[in-house]
Each structure stands twice: as structure tokens, then as C-alpha cells.
mmCIF file of C-alpha atoms in Angstrom:
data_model
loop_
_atom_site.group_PDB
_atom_site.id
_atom_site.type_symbol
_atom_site.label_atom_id
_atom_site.label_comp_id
_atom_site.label_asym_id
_atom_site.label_seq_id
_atom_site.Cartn_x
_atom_site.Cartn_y
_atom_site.Cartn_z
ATOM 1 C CA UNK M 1 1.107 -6.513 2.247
ATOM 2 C CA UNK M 2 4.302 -5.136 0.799
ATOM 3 C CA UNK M 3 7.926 -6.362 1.570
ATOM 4 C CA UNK M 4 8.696 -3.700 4.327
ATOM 5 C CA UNK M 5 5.374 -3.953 6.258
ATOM 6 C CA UNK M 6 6.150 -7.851 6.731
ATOM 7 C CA UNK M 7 9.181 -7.425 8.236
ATOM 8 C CA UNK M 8 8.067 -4.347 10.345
ATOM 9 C CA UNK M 9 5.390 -7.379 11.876
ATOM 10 C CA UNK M 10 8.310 -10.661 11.745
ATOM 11 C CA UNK M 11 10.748 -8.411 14.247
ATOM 12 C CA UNK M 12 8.029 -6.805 16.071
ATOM 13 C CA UNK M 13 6.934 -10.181 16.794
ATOM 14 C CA UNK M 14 10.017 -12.117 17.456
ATOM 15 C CA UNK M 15 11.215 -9.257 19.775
ATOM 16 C CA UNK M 16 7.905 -9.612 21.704
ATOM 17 C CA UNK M 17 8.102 -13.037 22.166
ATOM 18 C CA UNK M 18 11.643 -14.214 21.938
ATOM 19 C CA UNK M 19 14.612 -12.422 23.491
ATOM 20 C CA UNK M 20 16.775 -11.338 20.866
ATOM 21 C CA UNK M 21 19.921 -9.193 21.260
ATOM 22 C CA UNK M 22 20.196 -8.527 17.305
ATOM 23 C CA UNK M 23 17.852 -9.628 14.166
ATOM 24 C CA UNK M 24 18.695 -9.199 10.463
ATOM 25 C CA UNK M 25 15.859 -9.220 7.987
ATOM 26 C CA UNK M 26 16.817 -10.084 4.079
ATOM 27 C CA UNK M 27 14.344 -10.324 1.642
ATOM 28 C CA UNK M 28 15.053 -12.658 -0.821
ATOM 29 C CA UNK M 29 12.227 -13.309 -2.769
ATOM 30 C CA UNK M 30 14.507 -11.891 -6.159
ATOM 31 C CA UNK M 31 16.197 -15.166 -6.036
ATOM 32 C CA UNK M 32 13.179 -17.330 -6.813
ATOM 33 C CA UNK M 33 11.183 -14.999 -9.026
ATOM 34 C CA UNK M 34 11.638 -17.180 -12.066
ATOM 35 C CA UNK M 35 11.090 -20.350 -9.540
ATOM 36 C CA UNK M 36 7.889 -22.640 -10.596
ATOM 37 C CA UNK M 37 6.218 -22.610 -7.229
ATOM 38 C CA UNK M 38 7.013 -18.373 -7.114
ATOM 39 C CA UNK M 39 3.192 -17.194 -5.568
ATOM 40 C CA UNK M 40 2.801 -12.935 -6.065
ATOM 41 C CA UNK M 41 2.530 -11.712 -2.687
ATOM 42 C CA UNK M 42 5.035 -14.773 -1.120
ATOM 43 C CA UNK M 43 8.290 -13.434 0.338
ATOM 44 C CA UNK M 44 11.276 -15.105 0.691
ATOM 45 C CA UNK M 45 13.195 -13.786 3.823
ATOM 46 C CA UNK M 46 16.514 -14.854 5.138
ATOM 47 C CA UNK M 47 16.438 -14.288 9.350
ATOM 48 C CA UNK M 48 19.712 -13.479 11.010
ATOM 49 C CA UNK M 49 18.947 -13.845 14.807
ATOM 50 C CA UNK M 50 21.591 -13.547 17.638
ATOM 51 C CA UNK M 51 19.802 -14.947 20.767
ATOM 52 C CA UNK M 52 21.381 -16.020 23.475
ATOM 53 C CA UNK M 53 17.851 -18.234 24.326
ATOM 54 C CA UNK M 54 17.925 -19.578 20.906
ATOM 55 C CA UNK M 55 21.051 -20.071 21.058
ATOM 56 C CA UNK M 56 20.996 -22.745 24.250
ATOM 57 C CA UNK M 57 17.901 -24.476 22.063
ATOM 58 C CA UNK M 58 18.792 -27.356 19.824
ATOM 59 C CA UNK M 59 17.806 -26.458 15.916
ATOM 60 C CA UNK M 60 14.481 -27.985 16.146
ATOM 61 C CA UNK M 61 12.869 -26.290 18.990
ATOM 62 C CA UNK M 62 14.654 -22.897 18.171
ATOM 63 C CA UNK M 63 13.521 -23.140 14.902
ATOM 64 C CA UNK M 64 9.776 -24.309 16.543
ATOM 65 C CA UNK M 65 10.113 -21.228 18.773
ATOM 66 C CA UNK M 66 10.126 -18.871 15.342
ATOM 67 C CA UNK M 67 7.328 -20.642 13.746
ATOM 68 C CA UNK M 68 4.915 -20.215 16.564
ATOM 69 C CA UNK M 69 5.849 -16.367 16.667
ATOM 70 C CA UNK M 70 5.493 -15.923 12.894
ATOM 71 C CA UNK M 71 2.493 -18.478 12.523
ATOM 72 C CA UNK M 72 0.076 -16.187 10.711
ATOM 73 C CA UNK M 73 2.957 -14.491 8.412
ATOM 74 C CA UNK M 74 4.071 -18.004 7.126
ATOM 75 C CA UNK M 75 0.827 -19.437 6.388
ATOM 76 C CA UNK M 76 -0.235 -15.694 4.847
ATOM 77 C CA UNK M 77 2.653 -13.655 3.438
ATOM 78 C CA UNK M 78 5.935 -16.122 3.515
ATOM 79 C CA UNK M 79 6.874 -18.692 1.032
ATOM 80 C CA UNK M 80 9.958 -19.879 2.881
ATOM 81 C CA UNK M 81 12.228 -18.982 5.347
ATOM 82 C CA UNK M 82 15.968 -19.057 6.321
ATOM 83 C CA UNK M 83 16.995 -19.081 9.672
ATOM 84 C CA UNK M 84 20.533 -18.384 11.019
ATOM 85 C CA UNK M 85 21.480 -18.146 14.185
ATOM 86 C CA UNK M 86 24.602 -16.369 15.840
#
């Protein structure tokens, strides 16, 4: 899977199931290419989400809300990601 197919799949799938006024998608995987644990095929994506949802969620079940949407990407296709919230 290349870099713009995964996050084609991350906002069609946190638009589905969370309601989201506005998502930014970074990849960032650049900054950790020289990184011991760097896996080929791994992204690194920073998520800029404004949700009002979210937003009334404390970190931890926000950020639980994300994982479940994404749950095959992260185990598959993402190394680690950021999360942000506006």
C-alpha cells in the first residue's frame, strides 16, 4: 500500500465512523527513516481532527475512538500515530 492509498482508507474511515467537521492527514514517516525500529511499508502519520464529539471525550477514549476505526491500518500499514485534536 503506498502513502496516499492509506490515507484515502484512515479519513474514509474516521468520517464513517466518527463525526468530524475537518481532518488533516501528514505523513511523516521522513522523520524516522534513519530511526532503528523504521519497518518499509510503516507510515508515520500525524492526524489533525476537529470534532466536536471528540472533542467532549477525555484523551483516552477519544484517542480509543480512533484506534477502533483505524484497527486494521495500525496493526498493517502504521508504525505510529499522532493525534491532535482542535
Amino acid at each position: 500500500m503506498n502513502i496516499n492509498e492509506l490515507i484515502a482508507i484512515v479519513r474514509s474511515k474516521l468520517d464513517a465512523k466518527i463525526e468530524i467537521q475537518d481532518i488533516k492527514i501528514e505523513d511523516k514517516s521522513f522523520l524516522h527513516k534513519s530511526h532503528k525500529g523504521h519497518q518499509e511499508g510503516k507510515f508515520h502519520l500525524k492526524l489533525t481532527i476537529k470534532s466536536n464529539i471528540l472533542k467532549k471525550l477525555n484523551k483516552i477514549e477519544s484517542t480509543k475512538k480512533i484506534y477502533t476505526a483505524l484497527d486494521l491500518e495500525l496493526k498493517e500499514h502504521i508504525h505510529s500515530i499522532q493525534i491532535l485534536l482542535n
